Coordinates of C-alpha atoms and ligand atoms in Angstrom, one line a residue:
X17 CA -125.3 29.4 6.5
X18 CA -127.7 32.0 6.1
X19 CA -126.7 35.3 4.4
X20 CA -126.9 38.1 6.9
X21 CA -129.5 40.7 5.8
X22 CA -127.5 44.4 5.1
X23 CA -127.4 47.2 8.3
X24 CA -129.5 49.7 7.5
X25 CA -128.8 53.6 7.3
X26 CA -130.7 56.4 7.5
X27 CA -128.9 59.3 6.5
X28 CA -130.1 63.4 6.3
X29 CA -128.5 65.5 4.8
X30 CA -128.5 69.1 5.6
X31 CA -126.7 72.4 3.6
X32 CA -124.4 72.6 -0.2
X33 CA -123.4 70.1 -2.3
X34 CA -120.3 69.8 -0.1
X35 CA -122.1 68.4 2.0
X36 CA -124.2 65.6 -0.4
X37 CA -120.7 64.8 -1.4
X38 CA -119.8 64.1 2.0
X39 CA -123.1 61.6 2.6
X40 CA -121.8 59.9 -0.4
X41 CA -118.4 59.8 1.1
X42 CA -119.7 58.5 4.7
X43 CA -122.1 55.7 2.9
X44 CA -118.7 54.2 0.6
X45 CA -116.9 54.0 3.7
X46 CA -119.3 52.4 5.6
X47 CA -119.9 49.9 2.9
X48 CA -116.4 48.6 2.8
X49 CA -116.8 47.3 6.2
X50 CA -120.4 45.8 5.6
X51 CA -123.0 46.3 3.2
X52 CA -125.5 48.9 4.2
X53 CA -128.7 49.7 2.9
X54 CA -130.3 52.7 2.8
X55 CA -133.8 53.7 4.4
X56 CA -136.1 56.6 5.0
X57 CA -137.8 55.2 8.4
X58 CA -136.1 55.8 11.0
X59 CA -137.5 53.1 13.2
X60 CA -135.8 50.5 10.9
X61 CA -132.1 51.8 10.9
X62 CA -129.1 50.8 12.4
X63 CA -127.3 53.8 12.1
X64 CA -128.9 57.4 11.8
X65 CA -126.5 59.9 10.7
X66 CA -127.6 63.6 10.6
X67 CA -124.6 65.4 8.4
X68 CA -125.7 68.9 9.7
X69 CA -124.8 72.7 8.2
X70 CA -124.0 75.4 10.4
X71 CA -124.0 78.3 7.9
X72 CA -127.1 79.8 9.7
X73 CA -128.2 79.6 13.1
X74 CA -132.1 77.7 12.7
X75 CA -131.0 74.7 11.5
X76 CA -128.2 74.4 14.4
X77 CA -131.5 75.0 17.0
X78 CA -133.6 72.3 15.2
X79 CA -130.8 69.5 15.3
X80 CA -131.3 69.3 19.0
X81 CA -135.1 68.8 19.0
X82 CA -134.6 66.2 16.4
X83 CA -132.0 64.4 17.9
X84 CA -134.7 64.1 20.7
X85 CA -137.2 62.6 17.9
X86 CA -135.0 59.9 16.7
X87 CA -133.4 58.8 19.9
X88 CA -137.3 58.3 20.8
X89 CA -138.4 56.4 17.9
X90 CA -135.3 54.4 17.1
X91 CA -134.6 50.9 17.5
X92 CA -133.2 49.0 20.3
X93 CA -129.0 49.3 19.4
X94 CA -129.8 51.6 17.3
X95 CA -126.4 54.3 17.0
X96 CA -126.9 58.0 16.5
X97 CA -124.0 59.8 14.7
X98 CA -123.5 63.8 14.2
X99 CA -121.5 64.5 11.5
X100 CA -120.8 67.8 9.1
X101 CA -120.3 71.3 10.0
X102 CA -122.3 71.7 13.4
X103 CA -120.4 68.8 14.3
X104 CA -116.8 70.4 13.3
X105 CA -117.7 73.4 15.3
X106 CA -119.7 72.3 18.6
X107 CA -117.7 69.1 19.4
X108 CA -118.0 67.3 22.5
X109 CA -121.0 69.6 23.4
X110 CA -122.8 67.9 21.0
X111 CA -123.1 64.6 23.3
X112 CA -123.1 67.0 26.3
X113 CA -126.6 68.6 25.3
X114 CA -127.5 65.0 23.7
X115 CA -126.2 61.9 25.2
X116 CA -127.9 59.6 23.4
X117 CA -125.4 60.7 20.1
X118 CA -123.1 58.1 19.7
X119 CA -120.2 60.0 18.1
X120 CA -119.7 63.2 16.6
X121 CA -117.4 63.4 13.0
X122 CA -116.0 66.9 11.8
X123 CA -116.7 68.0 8.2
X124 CA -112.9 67.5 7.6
X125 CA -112.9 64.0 8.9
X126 CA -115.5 62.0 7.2
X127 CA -112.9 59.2 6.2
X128 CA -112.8 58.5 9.7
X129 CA -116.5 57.3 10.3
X130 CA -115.8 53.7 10.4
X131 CA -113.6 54.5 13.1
X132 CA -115.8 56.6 15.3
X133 CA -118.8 54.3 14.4
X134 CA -116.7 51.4 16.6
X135 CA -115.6 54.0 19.5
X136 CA -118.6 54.8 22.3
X137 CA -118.8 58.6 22.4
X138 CA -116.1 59.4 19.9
X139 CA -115.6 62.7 18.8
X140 CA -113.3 63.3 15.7
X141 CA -113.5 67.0 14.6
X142 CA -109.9 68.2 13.6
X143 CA -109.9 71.1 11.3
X144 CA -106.5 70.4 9.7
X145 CA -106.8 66.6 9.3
X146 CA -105.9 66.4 5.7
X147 CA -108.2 64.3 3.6
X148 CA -107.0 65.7 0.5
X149 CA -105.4 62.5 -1.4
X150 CA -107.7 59.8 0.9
X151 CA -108.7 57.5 -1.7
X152 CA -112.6 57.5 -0.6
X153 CA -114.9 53.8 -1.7
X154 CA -116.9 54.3 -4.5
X155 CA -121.0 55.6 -3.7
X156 CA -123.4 57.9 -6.2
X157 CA -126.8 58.9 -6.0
X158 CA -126.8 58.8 -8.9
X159 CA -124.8 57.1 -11.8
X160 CA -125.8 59.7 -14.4
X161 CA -123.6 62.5 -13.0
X162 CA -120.7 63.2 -10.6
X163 CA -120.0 65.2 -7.8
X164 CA -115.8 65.6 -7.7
X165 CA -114.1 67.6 -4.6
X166 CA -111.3 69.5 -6.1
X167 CA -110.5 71.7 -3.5
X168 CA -111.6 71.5 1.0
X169 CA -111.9 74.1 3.1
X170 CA -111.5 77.6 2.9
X171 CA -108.9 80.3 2.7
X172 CA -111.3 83.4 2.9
X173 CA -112.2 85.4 6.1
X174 CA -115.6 86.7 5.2
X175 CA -117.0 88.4 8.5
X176 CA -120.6 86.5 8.8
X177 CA -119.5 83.2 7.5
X178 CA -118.8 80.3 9.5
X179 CA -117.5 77.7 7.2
X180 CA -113.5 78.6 7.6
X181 CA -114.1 77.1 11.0
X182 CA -115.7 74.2 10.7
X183 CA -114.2 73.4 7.0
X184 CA -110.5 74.5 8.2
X185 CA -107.6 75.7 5.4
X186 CA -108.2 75.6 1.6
X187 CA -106.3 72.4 0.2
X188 CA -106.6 71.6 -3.3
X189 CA -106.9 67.7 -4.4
X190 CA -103.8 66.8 -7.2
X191 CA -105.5 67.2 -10.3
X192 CA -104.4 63.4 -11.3
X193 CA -106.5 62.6 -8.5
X194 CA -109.5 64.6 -9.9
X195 CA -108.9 62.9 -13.1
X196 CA -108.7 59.2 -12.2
X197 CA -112.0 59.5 -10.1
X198 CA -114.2 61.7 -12.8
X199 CA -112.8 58.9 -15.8
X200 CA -113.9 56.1 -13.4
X201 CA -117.4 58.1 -12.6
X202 CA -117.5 58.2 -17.3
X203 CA -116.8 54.5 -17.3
X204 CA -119.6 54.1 -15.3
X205 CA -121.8 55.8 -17.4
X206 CA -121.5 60.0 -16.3
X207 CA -121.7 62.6 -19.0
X208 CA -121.6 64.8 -16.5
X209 CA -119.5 66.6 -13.7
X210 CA -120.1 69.0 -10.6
X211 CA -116.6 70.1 -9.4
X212 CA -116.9 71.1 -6.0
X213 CA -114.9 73.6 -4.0
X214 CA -116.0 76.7 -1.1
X215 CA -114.0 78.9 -3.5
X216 CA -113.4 77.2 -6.6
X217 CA -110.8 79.9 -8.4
X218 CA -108.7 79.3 -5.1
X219 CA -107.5 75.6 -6.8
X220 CA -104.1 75.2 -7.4
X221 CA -102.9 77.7 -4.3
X222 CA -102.2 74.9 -1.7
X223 CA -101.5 71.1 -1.4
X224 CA -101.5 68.4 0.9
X225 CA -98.3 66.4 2.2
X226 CA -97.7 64.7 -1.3
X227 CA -97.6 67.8 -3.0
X228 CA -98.9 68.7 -6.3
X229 CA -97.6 66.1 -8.7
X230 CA -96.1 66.4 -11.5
X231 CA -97.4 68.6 -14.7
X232 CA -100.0 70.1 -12.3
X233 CA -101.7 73.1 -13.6
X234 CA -101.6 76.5 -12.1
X235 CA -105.0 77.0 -11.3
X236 CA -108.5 76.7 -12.1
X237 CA -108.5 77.5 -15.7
X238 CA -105.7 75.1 -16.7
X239 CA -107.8 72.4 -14.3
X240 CA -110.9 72.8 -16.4
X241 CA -108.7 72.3 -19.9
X242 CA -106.7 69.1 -18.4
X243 CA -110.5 67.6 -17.5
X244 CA -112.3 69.1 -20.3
X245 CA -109.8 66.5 -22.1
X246 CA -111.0 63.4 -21.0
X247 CA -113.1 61.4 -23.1
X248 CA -116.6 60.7 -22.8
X249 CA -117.0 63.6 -20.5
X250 CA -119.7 65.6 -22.2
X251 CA -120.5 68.2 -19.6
X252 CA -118.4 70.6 -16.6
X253 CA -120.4 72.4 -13.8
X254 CA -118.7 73.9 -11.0
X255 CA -119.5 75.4 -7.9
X256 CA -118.5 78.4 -6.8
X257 CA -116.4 80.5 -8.1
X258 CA -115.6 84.0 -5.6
X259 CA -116.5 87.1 -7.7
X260 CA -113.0 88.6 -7.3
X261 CA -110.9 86.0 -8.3
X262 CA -112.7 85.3 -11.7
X263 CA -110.1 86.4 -13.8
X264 CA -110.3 87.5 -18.0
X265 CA -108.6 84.1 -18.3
X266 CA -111.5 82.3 -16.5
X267 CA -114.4 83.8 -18.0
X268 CA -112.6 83.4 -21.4
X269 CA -112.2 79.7 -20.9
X270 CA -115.7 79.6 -19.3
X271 CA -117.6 81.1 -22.4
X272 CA -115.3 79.5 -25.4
X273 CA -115.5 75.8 -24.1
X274 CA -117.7 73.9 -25.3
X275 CA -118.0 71.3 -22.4
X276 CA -118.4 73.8 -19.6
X277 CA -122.1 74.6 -18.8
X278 CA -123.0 78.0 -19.3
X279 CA -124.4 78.3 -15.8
X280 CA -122.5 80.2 -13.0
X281 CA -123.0 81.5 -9.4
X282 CA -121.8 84.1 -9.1
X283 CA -122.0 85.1 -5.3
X284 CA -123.0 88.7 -4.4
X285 CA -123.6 88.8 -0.9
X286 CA -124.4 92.8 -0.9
X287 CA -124.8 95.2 -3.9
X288 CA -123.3 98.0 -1.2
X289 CA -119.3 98.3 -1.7
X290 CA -119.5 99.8 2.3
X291 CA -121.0 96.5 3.2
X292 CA -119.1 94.0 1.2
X293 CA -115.7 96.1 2.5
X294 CA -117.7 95.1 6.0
X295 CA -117.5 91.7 5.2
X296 CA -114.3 91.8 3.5
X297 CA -115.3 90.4 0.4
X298 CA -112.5 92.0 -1.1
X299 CA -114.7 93.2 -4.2
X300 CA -116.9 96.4 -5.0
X301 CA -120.2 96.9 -6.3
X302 CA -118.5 97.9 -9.4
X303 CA -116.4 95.5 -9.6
X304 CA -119.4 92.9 -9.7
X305 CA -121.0 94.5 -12.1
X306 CA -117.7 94.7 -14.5
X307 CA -117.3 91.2 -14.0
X308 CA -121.3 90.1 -14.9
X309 CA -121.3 92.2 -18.0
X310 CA -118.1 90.3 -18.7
X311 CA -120.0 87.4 -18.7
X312 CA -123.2 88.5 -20.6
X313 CA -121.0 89.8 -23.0
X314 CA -118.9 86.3 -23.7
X315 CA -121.5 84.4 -23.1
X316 CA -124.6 85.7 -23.6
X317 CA -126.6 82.7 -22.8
X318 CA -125.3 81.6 -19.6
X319 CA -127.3 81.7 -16.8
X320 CA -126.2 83.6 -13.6
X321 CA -127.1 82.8 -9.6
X322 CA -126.1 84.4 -6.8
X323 CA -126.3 84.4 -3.3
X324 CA -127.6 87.6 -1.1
X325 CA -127.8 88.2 2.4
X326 CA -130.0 91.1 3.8
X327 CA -129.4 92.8 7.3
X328 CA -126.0 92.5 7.8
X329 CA -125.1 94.8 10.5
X330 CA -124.6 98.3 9.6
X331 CA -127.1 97.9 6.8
X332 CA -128.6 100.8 6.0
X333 CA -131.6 101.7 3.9
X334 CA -129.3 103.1 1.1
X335 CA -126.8 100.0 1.4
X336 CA -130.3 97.8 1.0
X337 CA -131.0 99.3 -2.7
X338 CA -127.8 99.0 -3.7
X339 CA -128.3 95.6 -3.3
X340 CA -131.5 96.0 -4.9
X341 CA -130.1 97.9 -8.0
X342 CA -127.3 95.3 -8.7
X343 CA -130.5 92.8 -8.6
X344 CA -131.8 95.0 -11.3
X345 CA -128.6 95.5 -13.3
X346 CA -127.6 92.2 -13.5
X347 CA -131.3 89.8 -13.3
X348 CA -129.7 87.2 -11.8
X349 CA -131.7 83.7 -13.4
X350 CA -131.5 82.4 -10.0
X351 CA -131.7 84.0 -6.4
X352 CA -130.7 82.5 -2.9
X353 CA -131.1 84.9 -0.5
X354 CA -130.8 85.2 3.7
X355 CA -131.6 87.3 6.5
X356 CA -128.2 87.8 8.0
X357 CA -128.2 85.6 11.1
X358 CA -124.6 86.0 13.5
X359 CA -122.7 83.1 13.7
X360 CA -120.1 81.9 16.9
X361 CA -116.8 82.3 16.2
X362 CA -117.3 85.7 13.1
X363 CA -116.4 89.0 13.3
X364 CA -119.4 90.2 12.4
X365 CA -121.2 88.5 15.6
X366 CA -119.5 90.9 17.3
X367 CA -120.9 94.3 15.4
X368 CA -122.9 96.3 17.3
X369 CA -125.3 97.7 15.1
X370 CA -127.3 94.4 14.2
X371 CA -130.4 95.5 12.3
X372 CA -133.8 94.5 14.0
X373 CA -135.1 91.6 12.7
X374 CA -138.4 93.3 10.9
X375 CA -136.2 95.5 9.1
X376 CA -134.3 92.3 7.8
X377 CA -137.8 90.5 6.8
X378 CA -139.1 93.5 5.2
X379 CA -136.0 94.0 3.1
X380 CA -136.3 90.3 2.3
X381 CA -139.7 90.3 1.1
X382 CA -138.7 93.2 -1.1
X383 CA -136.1 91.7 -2.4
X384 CA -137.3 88.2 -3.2
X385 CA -140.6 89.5 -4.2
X386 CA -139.0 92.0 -7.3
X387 CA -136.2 88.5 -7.9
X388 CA -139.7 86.6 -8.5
X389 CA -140.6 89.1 -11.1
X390 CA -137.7 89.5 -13.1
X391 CA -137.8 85.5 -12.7
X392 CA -141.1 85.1 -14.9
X393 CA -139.8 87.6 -17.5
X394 CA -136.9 85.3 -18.0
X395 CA -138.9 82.0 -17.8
X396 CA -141.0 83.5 -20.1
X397 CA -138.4 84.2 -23.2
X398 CA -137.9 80.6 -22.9
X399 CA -141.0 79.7 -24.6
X400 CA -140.3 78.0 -27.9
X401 CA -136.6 78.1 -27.6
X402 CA -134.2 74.7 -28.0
X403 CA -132.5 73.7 -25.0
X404 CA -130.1 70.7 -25.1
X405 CA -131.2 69.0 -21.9
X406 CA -129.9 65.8 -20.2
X407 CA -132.3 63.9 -18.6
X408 CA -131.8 62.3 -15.2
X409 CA -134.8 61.5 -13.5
X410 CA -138.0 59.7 -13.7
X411 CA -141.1 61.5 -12.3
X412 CA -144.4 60.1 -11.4
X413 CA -147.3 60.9 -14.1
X414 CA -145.0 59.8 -17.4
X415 CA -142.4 62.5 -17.0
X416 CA -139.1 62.9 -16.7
X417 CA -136.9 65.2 -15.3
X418 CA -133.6 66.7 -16.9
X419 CA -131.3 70.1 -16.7
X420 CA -130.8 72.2 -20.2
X421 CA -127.1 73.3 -20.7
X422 CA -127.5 76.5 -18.6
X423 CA -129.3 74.4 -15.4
X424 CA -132.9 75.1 -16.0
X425 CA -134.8 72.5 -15.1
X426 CA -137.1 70.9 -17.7
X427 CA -140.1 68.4 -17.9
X428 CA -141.1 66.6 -21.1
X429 CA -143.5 63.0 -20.9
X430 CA -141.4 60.5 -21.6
X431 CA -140.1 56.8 -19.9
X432 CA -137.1 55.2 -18.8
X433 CA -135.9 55.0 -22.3
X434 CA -134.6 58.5 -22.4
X435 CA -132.6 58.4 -18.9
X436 CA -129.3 59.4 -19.5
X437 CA -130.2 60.6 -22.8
X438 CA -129.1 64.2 -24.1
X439 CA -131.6 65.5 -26.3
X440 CA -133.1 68.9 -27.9
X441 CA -136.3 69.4 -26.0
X442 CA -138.5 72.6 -27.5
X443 CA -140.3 74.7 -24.7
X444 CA -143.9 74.7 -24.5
X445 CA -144.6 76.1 -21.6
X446 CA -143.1 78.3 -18.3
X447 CA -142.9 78.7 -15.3
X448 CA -140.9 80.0 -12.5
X449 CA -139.1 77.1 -11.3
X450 CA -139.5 74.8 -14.5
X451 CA -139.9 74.4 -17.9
X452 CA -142.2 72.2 -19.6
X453 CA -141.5 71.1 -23.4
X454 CA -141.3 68.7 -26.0
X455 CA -138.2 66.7 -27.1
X456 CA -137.4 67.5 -31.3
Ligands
LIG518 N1 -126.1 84.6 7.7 C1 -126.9 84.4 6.6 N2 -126.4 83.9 5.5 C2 -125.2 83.4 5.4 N3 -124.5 82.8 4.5 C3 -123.3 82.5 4.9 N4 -123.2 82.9 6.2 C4 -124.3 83.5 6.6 C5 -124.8 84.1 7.7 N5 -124.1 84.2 8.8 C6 -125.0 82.5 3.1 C7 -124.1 83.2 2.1 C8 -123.5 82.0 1.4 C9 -124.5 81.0 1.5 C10 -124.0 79.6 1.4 O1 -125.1 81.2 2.8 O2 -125.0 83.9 1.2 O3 -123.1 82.3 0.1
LIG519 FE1 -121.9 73.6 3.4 FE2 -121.4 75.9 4.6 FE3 -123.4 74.4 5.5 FE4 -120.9 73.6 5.9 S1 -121.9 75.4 6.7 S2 -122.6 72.4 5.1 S3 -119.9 74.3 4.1 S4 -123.2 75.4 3.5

């Protein structure tokens, strides 16, 4: 008989690294039913998935008009799912405003999509399922690196931010979990890991049904020793850490380690202690300062990125350079920054004094445009330095693509031979998103 060809899947994914993790998640479960392939047209799939982010409002308002899109130029049979964050927090109205979705699965659920997938107009979106010791199928990208869940969901209550709804309570994963899945990811040829977690200092606090396990270390610090232990593992990112619970014993272990990357966000939000009290982010301006000098001082060659949203309401013009002399103080190496945009179901949706939308952009431009100069000083005292830089992608033209130690970016020409290769690359050239050099 002939061999049935594989389904195929076209899959976007929207928002952090949560999120990719998820996709991968989604696309191993749906293989151990039947072999899926994946595809970029969307007239040639079998299933579409859209796993959305809800973090800010735009996205949310496009998902609607594209829904519309692919319903029109799918094929006959063809299923639409909603999955992720938007999903989590709008539901059933989700197939309300668009009945051509064929079932909507919570970002605290995606285990369950083989399920929903076999269910017309299901809708799976509890926040305190626990997924936390669901032994997911096996999917990467990528086989060069590994993203790892260690924690879900989220314990904080900051006022703008959304994701405590839709991601539910902070659970952390057993650490022997952790373990067995980044040792199998090695033996399948990663050097390298991305630990995942909305608050990654927050580990240890809470587990699921089974518990903790045995030996199970306390928090964060003593999870990055027990993995910095296993063999073959060459490299440790992690994303994020909060700014107040980055303890001396953290940054100690962050700086002295040898397999942790010296890279780290390091999530401001607002440089003004009256705002970040607004958004009960439970930390001062000073205190954010003390703790990046803490950090230049250990590890003066780590790179630091943050995250900054302008107009918040209540912002004032004085709160606004505040934000802009932390930016100064600390030169972050990397900048993602956000005109404040009020979310269903926050506290801060709710403040009255939401500041006009011009204000926000102006503040924005000012903000990015001064981050974009500080950026090329910094690119620019890369030239002729060493980086150690592991290379993971081919790129058309003869180059290839890799990140140094501290997550720049770098180009060199090269070919296949030097894919999952770590080697010292001299910079030749700058700019402000990449580096261009020369392996030694
Ligand atoms: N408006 C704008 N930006 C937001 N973020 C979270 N919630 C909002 C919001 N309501 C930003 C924060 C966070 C990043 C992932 O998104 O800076 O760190
Ligand atoms: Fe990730 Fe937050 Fe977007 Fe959810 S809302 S996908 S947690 S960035």
């Amino acid at each position: 008989m002939p061999k049935t060809p594989p389904k195929k899947l076209y899959i976007e994914t929207l928002g952090c690294a949560m999120n990719q993790r998820d996709s991968e998640h989604m696309i191993a479960e749906l293989n151990r039913e039947e072999p899926y392939e994946l595809t970029d047209q969307i007239n040639t799939a079998d299933l579409i998935l859209i796993n959305t982010c809800s973090v800010r409002e735009k996205p949310v308002s496009k998902l609607f008009s594209e829904i519309g899109i692919f319903n029109k130029h799918k094929k006959e049979g063809a299923k639409i799912g909603v999955c992720g964050c938007t999903a989590s927090h709008l539901g059933d109205e989700v197939i309300r405003r668009a009945p051509s979705v064929d079932f909507v699965l919570g970002a605290r659920n995606v285990s369950r999509i083989n399920e929903v997938l076999h269910r017309p107009h299901a809708v799976e979106v509890e926040i305190d399922y626990d997924e936390s010791t669901y032994a997911f199928g096996e999917y990467r990208n990528t086989p060069l690196k590994a993203m790892v869940n260690i924690t879900i969901g989220c314990d904080k209550s900051c006022t703008y931010c959304i994701v405590p709804h839709t991601r539910g309570e902070e659970v952390s994963i057993p650490h022997t979990l952790i373990v067995r899945e980044i040792t199998k990811a090695v033996e399948g040829g990663a050097r390298e890991v991305m630990l995942l977690g909305q608050n990654v200092n927050g580990y240890g606090r809470r587990f699921g049904a089974g518990g903790a396990g045995e030996d199970a270390p306390r928090d964060f610090t003593e999870l990055l020793q027990i993995i910095s232990r296993i063999d073959g593992l060459e490299r440790i990112r992690f994303q994020s850490p909060h700014p107040l619970h980055m303890d001396d014993a953290f940054l100690h272990e962050f700086a002295t380690n040898p397999k942790i990357c010296k890279q780290i966000h390091v999530p401001l939000q607002s440089g003004s202690t009256r705002i970040l009290r607004a958004m009960k982010r439970g930390y001062t301006q000073e205190n954010f300062l003390e703790r990046c000098a803490k950090i230049r001082h250990l590890a003066p060659d780590a790179t630091i990125s943050t995250d900054v949203i302008v107009g918040f309401p209540g912002e004032s013009e004085e709160d606004f350079d505040a934000t802009m002399a932390v930016l100064e103080a600390v030169r972050f190496d990397q900048m993602f920054s956000f005109k404040y945009s009020p979310r269903p179901l926050t506290e801060a949706a709710e403040f009255t004094a939401q500041v006009p939308d011009e204000i926000a952009g102006a503040r924005l431009r000012r903000l990015q445009a001064r981050h974009n100069e500080i950026l090329v000083e910094v690119m620019d005292a890369q030239m002729g330095r060493v980086h150690r830089v592991y290379f993971e992608e081919l790129k058309s033209g003869g180059r290839i693509a890799g990140r140094a130690d501290d997550g720049k970016l770098v180009f060199v020409e090269g070919s296949e031979a030097l894919l999952g290769q770590i080697r010292d690359v001299e910079i030749t050239h700058t700019s402000r998103a990449a580096l261009d050099g020369r392996v030694i």
